[in-house]
Amino acid sequence: DTGVSQDPRHKITKRGQNVTFRCDPISEHNRLYWYRQTLGQGPEFLTYFQNEAQLEKSRLLSDRFSAERPKGSFSTLEIQRTEQGDSAMYLCASSRDLNYGYTFGSGTRLTVV
Amino acid sequence: KQEVTQIPAALSVPEGENLVLNCSFTDSAIYNLQWFRQDPGKGLTSLLLIQSSQREQTSGRLNASLDKSSGRSTLYIAASQPGDSATYLCAVQGGSEKLVFGKGTKLTVNP
């Protein structure tokens, strides 16, 4: 059990550029989640996968955001045409099922300049 | 809509003190409640998970209780240490898969 891995740890990008983040969940976990956290706030839910199926999306996930989980393994979160308001910590988590709770990764800190 | 509130927002205590962090939620129809720790600029570390049928969970110096009917949970930290300094987040899971978080309590333990 190597934990949930996220890459990169930090990303600085110019406004208008596209960025992509990667998350590798714990191998036996079929559930994968993306959250966003801004300074001084708790994490907010973005989207959830069970295996390769994206089962729930928050209204926070605008058309500029897209997430995938091909083959039910790693997941990517892409943000197109980044805006300064996208600056946040993007957190990935995985879970075996509801009885076991979540395990979070270390997050990707995005700064849009 | 589920809302989670954590009180206090910040807490500063001397080393060795016992302390209680509070979490309240508006919808008592939860599946479980989880307490996390977050160090500055880092991800979340799970501390304790309480299922809706349970009243409390313990891990080392940490004890979390759950009163689902009143919509409250407390995290008790015994004999606090400077290494306990962090932000503590409470999150509830209801009918859907997502967690709803509070804003956290920032704890500082002074040597």
PDB file of C-alpha atoms in Angstrom, chain A residues 14-112:
ATOM      1  CA  LYS A  14      -0.192  31.651 -16.972  1.00  0.00           C
ATOM      2  CA  ARG A  15      -3.830  32.607 -17.325  1.00  0.00           C
ATOM      3  CA  GLY A  16      -5.360  31.007 -20.385  1.00  0.00           C
ATOM      4  CA  GLN A  17      -3.085  27.970 -20.448  1.00  0.00           C
ATOM      5  CA  ASN A  18      -4.296  24.375 -20.040  1.00  0.00           C
ATOM      6  CA  VAL A  19      -3.074  22.205 -17.178  1.00  0.00           C
ATOM      7  CA  THR A  20      -3.433  18.506 -16.392  1.00  0.00           C
ATOM      8  CA  PHE A  21      -3.004  16.774 -13.053  1.00  0.00           C
ATOM      9  CA  ARG A  22      -2.593  13.073 -12.412  1.00  0.00           C
ATOM     10  CA  CYS A  23      -3.752  10.911  -9.515  1.00  0.00           C
ATOM     11  CA  ASP A  24      -2.753   7.303  -8.819  1.00  0.00           C
ATOM     12  CA  PRO A  25      -5.076   5.754  -6.218  1.00  0.00           C
ATOM     13  CA  ILE A  26      -4.349   2.859  -3.900  1.00  0.00           C
ATOM     14  CA  SER A  27      -4.370  -0.141  -6.206  1.00  0.00           C
ATOM     15  CA  GLU A  28      -7.274  -2.067  -4.689  1.00  0.00           C
ATOM     16  CA  HIS A  29      -9.527   0.997  -4.354  1.00  0.00           C
ATOM     17  CA  ASN A  30     -12.235   1.213  -7.006  1.00  0.00           C
ATOM     18  CA  ARG A  31     -13.518   4.628  -5.922  1.00  0.00           C
ATOM     19  CA  LEU A  32     -11.646   7.823  -6.798  1.00  0.00           C
ATOM     20  CA  TYR A  33     -12.543  11.419  -5.892  1.00  0.00           C
ATOM     21  CA  TRP A  34     -11.340  14.908  -6.782  1.00  0.00           C
ATOM     22  CA  TYR A  35     -11.707  17.844  -4.385  1.00  0.00           C
ATOM     23  CA  ARG A  36     -10.608  21.484  -4.517  1.00  0.00           C
ATOM     24  CA  GLN A  37      -9.476  23.490  -1.500  1.00  0.00           C
ATOM     25  CA  THR A  38      -8.911  27.239  -1.326  1.00  0.00           C
ATOM     26  CA  LEU A  39      -7.122  29.031   1.494  1.00  0.00           C
ATOM     27  CA  GLY A  40      -8.944  28.884   4.809  1.00  0.00           C
ATOM     28  CA  GLN A  41     -11.706  26.637   3.495  1.00  0.00           C
ATOM     29  CA  GLY A  42     -12.468  22.959   3.723  1.00  0.00           C
ATOM     30  CA  PRO A  43     -12.145  20.827   0.591  1.00  0.00           C
ATOM     31  CA  GLU A  44     -15.087  20.957  -1.845  1.00  0.00           C
ATOM     32  CA  PHE A  45     -16.212  17.978  -3.889  1.00  0.00           C
ATOM     33  CA  LEU A  46     -15.594  18.103  -7.649  1.00  0.00           C
ATOM     34  CA  THR A  47     -16.222  14.617  -9.044  1.00  0.00           C
ATOM     35  CA  TYR A  48     -16.287  10.902  -8.285  1.00  0.00           C
ATOM     36  CA  PHE A  49     -15.437   7.725 -10.225  1.00  0.00           C
ATOM     37  CA  GLN A  50     -16.313   4.156  -9.501  1.00  0.00           C
ATOM     38  CA  ASN A  51     -13.943   2.119 -11.624  1.00  0.00           C
ATOM     39  CA  GLU A  52     -13.885   3.938 -14.989  1.00  0.00           C
ATOM     40  CA  ALA A  53     -17.389   5.417 -14.688  1.00  0.00           C
ATOM     41  CA  GLN A  54     -17.752   9.059 -13.654  1.00  0.00           C
ATOM     42  CA  LEU A  55     -20.845   8.848 -11.440  1.00  0.00           C
ATOM     43  CA  GLU A  56     -21.166  12.310  -9.947  1.00  0.00           C
ATOM     44  CA  LYS A  57     -20.031  15.816 -10.854  1.00  0.00           C
ATOM     45  CA  SER A  58     -20.368  18.991  -8.828  1.00  0.00           C
ATOM     46  CA  ARG A  59     -21.729  22.197 -10.297  1.00  0.00           C
ATOM     47  CA  LEU A  60     -18.286  23.588  -9.391  1.00  0.00           C
ATOM     48  CA  LEU A  61     -16.948  21.551 -12.310  1.00  0.00           C
ATOM     49  CA  SER A  62     -17.477  24.032 -15.133  1.00  0.00           C
ATOM     50  CA  ASP A  63     -17.151  23.200 -18.823  1.00  0.00           C
ATOM     51  CA  ARG A  64     -13.454  24.072 -18.602  1.00  0.00           C
ATOM     52  CA  PHE A  65     -12.850  21.122 -16.287  1.00  0.00           C
ATOM     53  CA  SER A  66     -12.739  17.513 -17.402  1.00  0.00           C
ATOM     54  CA  ALA A  67     -11.770  14.383 -15.540  1.00  0.00           C
ATOM     55  CA  GLU A  68     -11.080  10.885 -16.791  1.00  0.00           C
ATOM     56  CA  ARG A  69     -10.218   7.541 -15.324  1.00  0.00           C
ATOM     57  CA  PRO A  70      -9.355   5.223 -18.209  1.00  0.00           C
ATOM     58  CA  LYS A  71      -9.429   1.521 -17.343  1.00  0.00           C
ATOM     59  CA  GLY A  72     -10.385   2.343 -13.766  1.00  0.00           C
ATOM     60  CA  SER A  73      -6.793   2.952 -12.690  1.00  0.00           C
ATOM     61  CA  PHE A  74      -5.167   6.409 -12.553  1.00  0.00           C
ATOM     62  CA  SER A  75      -7.183   9.566 -13.129  1.00  0.00           C
ATOM     63  CA  THR A  76      -6.452  12.906 -14.776  1.00  0.00           C
ATOM     64  CA  LEU A  77      -8.048  16.281 -14.136  1.00  0.00           C
ATOM     65  CA  GLU A  78      -7.646  18.843 -16.905  1.00  0.00           C
ATOM     66  CA  ILE A  79      -8.417  22.539 -16.646  1.00  0.00           C
ATOM     67  CA  GLN A  80      -8.652  24.429 -19.931  1.00  0.00           C
ATOM     68  CA  ARG A  81      -8.149  28.182 -20.320  1.00  0.00           C
ATOM     69  CA  THR A  82      -7.146  28.604 -16.679  1.00  0.00           C
ATOM     70  CA  GLU A  83      -8.358  31.629 -14.734  1.00  0.00           C
ATOM     71  CA  GLN A  84      -6.924  33.199 -11.581  1.00  0.00           C
ATOM     72  CA  GLY A  85      -9.916  31.862  -9.664  1.00  0.00           C
ATOM     73  CA  ASP A  86      -8.729  28.334 -10.429  1.00  0.00           C
ATOM     74  CA  SER A  87      -5.763  28.835  -8.084  1.00  0.00           C
ATOM     75  CA  ALA A  88      -6.250  26.256  -5.335  1.00  0.00           C
ATOM     76  CA  MET A  89      -5.067  22.939  -3.942  1.00  0.00           C
ATOM     77  CA  TYR A  90      -6.480  20.032  -5.949  1.00  0.00           C
ATOM     78  CA  LEU A  91      -6.830  16.917  -3.832  1.00  0.00           C
ATOM     79  CA  CYS A  92      -7.395  13.357  -4.961  1.00  0.00           C
ATOM     80  CA  ALA A  93      -8.700  10.595  -2.702  1.00  0.00           C
ATOM     81  CA  SER A  94      -9.551   6.940  -3.071  1.00  0.00           C
ATOM     82  CA  SER A  95     -11.655   4.469  -1.136  1.00  0.00           C
ATOM     83  CA  ARG A  96     -12.376   0.751  -1.089  1.00  0.00           C
ATOM     84  CA  ASP A  97     -15.965   1.307  -0.009  1.00  0.00           C
ATOM     85  CA  LEU A  98     -18.009   3.453   2.373  1.00  0.00           C
ATOM     86  CA  ASN A  99     -17.053   1.358   5.374  1.00  0.00           C
ATOM     87  CA  TYR A 100     -13.369   2.222   5.083  1.00  0.00           C
ATOM     88  CA  GLY A 101     -13.352   5.988   4.639  1.00  0.00           C
ATOM     89  CA  TYR A 102     -11.168   8.033   2.325  1.00  0.00           C
ATOM     90  CA  THR A 103      -7.395   8.157   1.830  1.00  0.00           C
ATOM     91  CA  PHE A 104      -6.168  11.454   0.411  1.00  0.00           C
ATOM     92  CA  GLY A 105      -3.070  12.260  -1.600  1.00  0.00           C
ATOM     93  CA  SER A 106      -0.702  15.158  -0.910  1.00  0.00           C
ATOM     94  CA  GLY A 107      -2.446  17.389  -3.425  1.00  0.00           C
ATOM     95  CA  THR A 108      -1.403  19.545  -6.374  1.00  0.00           C
ATOM     96  CA  ARG A 109      -1.038  23.259  -5.649  1.00  0.00           C
ATOM     97  CA  LEU A 110      -2.056  25.280  -8.705  1.00  0.00           C
ATOM     98  CA  THR A 111      -1.138  28.944  -9.034  1.00  0.00           C
ATOM     99  CA  VAL A 112      -2.488  30.870 -12.028  1.00  0.00           C
TER     100      VAL A 112
END
